[in-house]
Amino acid sequence: MILGRMRKHLAQQDWIAITVDVVVVLVGILLAFQIERWADELRNRSLEQDYLYRLKQDLETEVVRMNQAWDYAEDRIRAAKILAQVVNDSSIVVDAPKILPWALETATWRSYPQINAFVFEELQNSGNLTLIRSESLRRNLTNHYTKLQHYSHVGMDLQAQHRSEERRVGKECRSRWSPYH
């Protein structure tokens, strides 16, 4: 339709009409680009809201897990204090016989909260972290998950050290009590 009019105007050498036709085409193209940009921005804002909601859920889960780990740590400290008291005064066990097994078991608990960084890792790996418009929020999330990852590795390293020590002690005990010693 527009191209047909433009050919007709070219044949007639009607330069004003050709200019108007070119301007109409350019405005149409620019308008289409702007509409596409608006649609992309709307999709990005929708994705941002979805990611923020999912991050909020992950962080709430982490708070629950951290509180549980805190409770375990407090129980371990209480158990260690009881064991220290038993060393100094064994009559505590006579007064409360169930306290020693509880304290021995509880003092050996190891609890490192499991980190749920699925949404953050998805944001990073997909390159969508920039969908979050707040620079400070992106920085804080990155710092938070970096620290949690570090602490998680510390916990895993400690667990590996404890297992290694348990194996060493187990071998030592087996060799000491072995009939072939």
PDB file of N, CA and C in Angstrom, residues 102-141:
ATOM      1  N   TRP A 102      22.169 -37.764  77.321  1.00  0.00           N
ATOM      2  CA  TRP A 102      21.692 -36.630  76.514  1.00  0.00           C
ATOM      3  C   TRP A 102      22.846 -35.677  76.218  1.00  0.00           C
ATOM      4  N   ALA A 103      23.636 -35.351  77.234  1.00  0.00           N
ATOM      5  CA  ALA A 103      24.732 -34.393  77.054  1.00  0.00           C
ATOM      6  C   ALA A 103      25.794 -34.948  76.106  1.00  0.00           C
ATOM      7  N   LEU A 104      26.108 -36.244  76.230  1.00  0.00           N
ATOM      8  CA  LEU A 104      27.099 -36.846  75.336  1.00  0.00           C
ATOM      9  C   LEU A 104      26.628 -36.834  73.881  1.00  0.00           C
ATOM     10  N   GLU A 105      25.373 -37.189  73.682  1.00  0.00           N
ATOM     11  CA  GLU A 105      24.838 -37.193  72.318  1.00  0.00           C
ATOM     12  C   GLU A 105      24.743 -35.774  71.750  1.00  0.00           C
ATOM     13  N   THR A 106      24.212 -34.872  72.525  1.00  0.00           N
ATOM     14  CA  THR A 106      23.971 -33.511  72.044  1.00  0.00           C
ATOM     15  C   THR A 106      25.269 -32.763  71.790  1.00  0.00           C
ATOM     16  N   ALA A 107      26.269 -32.984  72.609  1.00  0.00           N
ATOM     17  CA  ALA A 107      27.540 -32.271  72.429  1.00  0.00           C
ATOM     18  C   ALA A 107      28.242 -32.678  71.139  1.00  0.00           C
ATOM     19  N   THR A 108      27.896 -33.837  70.604  1.00  0.00           N
ATOM     20  CA  THR A 108      28.552 -34.292  69.374  1.00  0.00           C
ATOM     21  C   THR A 108      27.776 -33.947  68.111  1.00  0.00           C
ATOM     22  N   TRP A 109      26.646 -33.288  68.240  1.00  0.00           N
ATOM     23  CA  TRP A 109      25.880 -32.888  67.056  1.00  0.00           C
ATOM     24  C   TRP A 109      26.707 -31.950  66.201  1.00  0.00           C
ATOM     25  N   ARG A 110      26.533 -32.089  64.929  1.00  0.00           N
ATOM     26  CA  ARG A 110      27.127 -31.131  63.986  1.00  0.00           C
ATOM     27  C   ARG A 110      25.990 -30.645  63.106  1.00  0.00           C
ATOM     28  N   SER A 111      25.774 -29.374  63.094  1.00  0.00           N
ATOM     29  CA  SER A 111      24.686 -28.827  62.297  1.00  0.00           C
ATOM     30  C   SER A 111      25.166 -27.607  61.538  1.00  0.00           C
ATOM     31  N   TYR A 112      25.192 -27.749  60.232  1.00  0.00           N
ATOM     32  CA  TYR A 112      25.524 -26.632  59.366  1.00  0.00           C
ATOM     33  C   TYR A 112      24.312 -26.413  58.470  1.00  0.00           C
ATOM     34  N   PRO A 113      23.708 -25.254  58.548  1.00  0.00           N
ATOM     35  CA  PRO A 113      22.471 -25.036  57.779  1.00  0.00           C
ATOM     36  C   PRO A 113      22.713 -25.194  56.280  1.00  0.00           C
ATOM     37  N   GLN A 114      21.764 -25.870  55.648  1.00  0.00           N
ATOM     38  CA  GLN A 114      21.855 -26.048  54.207  1.00  0.00           C
ATOM     39  C   GLN A 114      21.466 -24.735  53.528  1.00  0.00           C
ATOM     40  N   ILE A 115      22.269 -24.337  52.571  1.00  0.00           N
ATOM     41  CA  ILE A 115      22.042 -23.077  51.876  1.00  0.00           C
ATOM     42  C   ILE A 115      21.200 -23.337  50.641  1.00  0.00           C
ATOM     43  N   ASN A 116      20.169 -22.532  50.490  1.00  0.00           N
ATOM     44  CA  ASN A 116      19.306 -22.645  49.330  1.00  0.00           C
ATOM     45  C   ASN A 116      19.513 -21.413  48.463  1.00  0.00           C
ATOM     46  N   ALA A 117      20.473 -21.478  47.562  1.00  0.00           N
ATOM     47  CA  ALA A 117      20.792 -20.336  46.708  1.00  0.00           C
ATOM     48  C   ALA A 117      20.322 -20.568  45.281  1.00  0.00           C
ATOM     49  N   PHE A 118      19.300 -21.401  45.110  1.00  0.00           N
ATOM     50  CA  PHE A 118      18.856 -21.782  43.783  1.00  0.00           C
ATOM     51  C   PHE A 118      18.454 -20.566  42.943  1.00  0.00           C
ATOM     52  N   VAL A 119      17.638 -19.696  43.492  1.00  0.00           N
ATOM     53  CA  VAL A 119      17.147 -18.543  42.728  1.00  0.00           C
ATOM     54  C   VAL A 119      18.296 -17.588  42.415  1.00  0.00           C
ATOM     55  N   PHE A 120      19.162 -17.333  43.398  1.00  0.00           N
ATOM     56  CA  PHE A 120      20.290 -16.431  43.158  1.00  0.00           C
ATOM     57  C   PHE A 120      21.220 -17.005  42.096  1.00  0.00           C
ATOM     58  N   GLU A 121      21.507 -18.299  42.173  1.00  0.00           N
ATOM     59  CA  GLU A 121      22.367 -18.929  41.171  1.00  0.00           C
ATOM     60  C   GLU A 121      21.710 -18.889  39.791  1.00  0.00           C
ATOM     61  N   GLU A 122      20.395 -19.064  39.755  1.00  0.00           N
ATOM     62  CA  GLU A 122      19.672 -18.952  38.483  1.00  0.00           C
ATOM     63  C   GLU A 122      19.821 -17.539  37.912  1.00  0.00           C
ATOM     64  N   LEU A 123      19.693 -16.536  38.771  1.00  0.00           N
ATOM     65  CA  LEU A 123      19.868 -15.149  38.331  1.00  0.00           C
ATOM     66  C   LEU A 123      21.276 -14.927  37.770  1.00  0.00           C
ATOM     67  N   GLN A 124      22.265 -15.424  38.479  1.00  0.00           N
ATOM     68  CA  GLN A 124      23.651 -15.231  38.044  1.00  0.00           C
ATOM     69  C   GLN A 124      23.945 -15.992  36.758  1.00  0.00           C
ATOM     70  N   ASN A 125      23.588 -17.269  36.711  1.00  0.00           N
ATOM     71  CA  ASN A 125      23.941 -18.114  35.576  1.00  0.00           C
ATOM     72  C   ASN A 125      23.207 -17.722  34.301  1.00  0.00           C
ATOM     73  N   SER A 126      22.002 -17.192  34.447  1.00  0.00           N
ATOM     74  CA  SER A 126      21.231 -16.792  33.264  1.00  0.00           C
ATOM     75  C   SER A 126      21.570 -15.377  32.818  1.00  0.00           C
ATOM     76  N   GLY A 127      22.364 -14.660  33.619  1.00  0.00           N
ATOM     77  CA  GLY A 127      22.680 -13.272  33.285  1.00  0.00           C
ATOM     78  C   GLY A 127      21.543 -12.317  33.609  1.00  0.00           C
ATOM     79  N   ASN A 128      20.571 -12.792  34.375  1.00  0.00           N
ATOM     80  CA  ASN A 128      19.403 -11.973  34.693  1.00  0.00           C
ATOM     81  C   ASN A 128      19.543 -11.169  35.980  1.00  0.00           C
ATOM     82  N   LEU A 129      20.713 -11.205  36.607  1.00  0.00           N
ATOM     83  CA  LEU A 129      20.896 -10.451  37.845  1.00  0.00           C
ATOM     84  C   LEU A 129      20.659  -8.961  37.616  1.00  0.00           C
ATOM     85  N   THR A 130      20.937  -8.501  36.411  1.00  0.00           N
ATOM     86  CA  THR A 130      20.733  -7.073  36.114  1.00  0.00           C
ATOM     87  C   THR A 130      19.254  -6.716  35.995  1.00  0.00           C
ATOM     88  N   LEU A 131      18.370  -7.724  35.988  1.00  0.00           N
ATOM     89  CA  LEU A 131      16.942  -7.415  36.004  1.00  0.00           C
ATOM     90  C   LEU A 131      16.549  -6.711  37.301  1.00  0.00           C
ATOM     91  N   ILE A 132      17.300  -7.000  38.362  1.00  0.00           N
ATOM     92  CA  ILE A 132      17.044  -6.315  39.637  1.00  0.00           C
ATOM     93  C   ILE A 132      17.645  -4.925  39.513  1.00  0.00           C
ATOM     94  N   ARG A 133      16.775  -3.939  39.517  1.00  0.00           N
ATOM     95  CA  ARG A 133      17.206  -2.564  39.230  1.00  0.00           C
ATOM     96  C   ARG A 133      18.049  -1.963  40.335  1.00  0.00           C
ATOM     97  N   SER A 134      17.855  -2.383  41.574  1.00  0.00           N
ATOM     98  CA  SER A 134      18.579  -1.796  42.701  1.00  0.00           C
ATOM     99  C   SER A 134      20.002  -2.338  42.762  1.00  0.00           C
ATOM    100  N   GLU A 135      20.958  -1.459  42.518  1.00  0.00           N
ATOM    101  CA  GLU A 135      22.377  -1.832  42.573  1.00  0.00           C
ATOM    102  C   GLU A 135      22.763  -2.308  43.974  1.00  0.00           C
ATOM    103  N   SER A 136      22.263  -1.617  44.993  1.00  0.00           N
ATOM    104  CA  SER A 136      22.623  -1.994  46.367  1.00  0.00           C
ATOM    105  C   SER A 136      22.043  -3.365  46.725  1.00  0.00           C
ATOM    106  N   LEU A 137      20.842  -3.655  46.253  1.00  0.00           N
ATOM    107  CA  LEU A 137      20.260  -4.973  46.524  1.00  0.00           C
ATOM    108  C   LEU A 137      21.073  -6.062  45.831  1.00  0.00           C
ATOM    109  N   ARG A 138      21.470  -5.832  44.583  1.00  0.00           N
ATOM    110  CA  ARG A 138      22.313  -6.815  43.878  1.00  0.00           C
ATOM    111  C   ARG A 138      23.617  -7.035  44.628  1.00  0.00           C
ATOM    112  N   ARG A 139      24.232  -5.951  45.093  1.00  0.00           N
ATOM    113  CA  ARG A 139      25.499  -6.062  45.820  1.00  0.00           C
ATOM    114  C   ARG A 139      25.295  -6.815  47.136  1.00  0.00           C
ATOM    115  N   ASN A 140      24.240  -6.478  47.860  1.00  0.00           N
ATOM    116  CA  ASN A 140      23.980  -7.146  49.141  1.00  0.00           C
ATOM    117  C   ASN A 140      23.682  -8.631  48.956  1.00  0.00           C
ATOM    118  N   LEU A 141      22.914  -8.968  47.924  1.00  0.00           N
ATOM    119  CA  LEU A 141      22.628 -10.383  47.658  1.00  0.00           C
ATOM    120  C   LEU A 141      23.908 -11.137  47.310  1.00  0.00           C
TER     121      LEU A 141
END
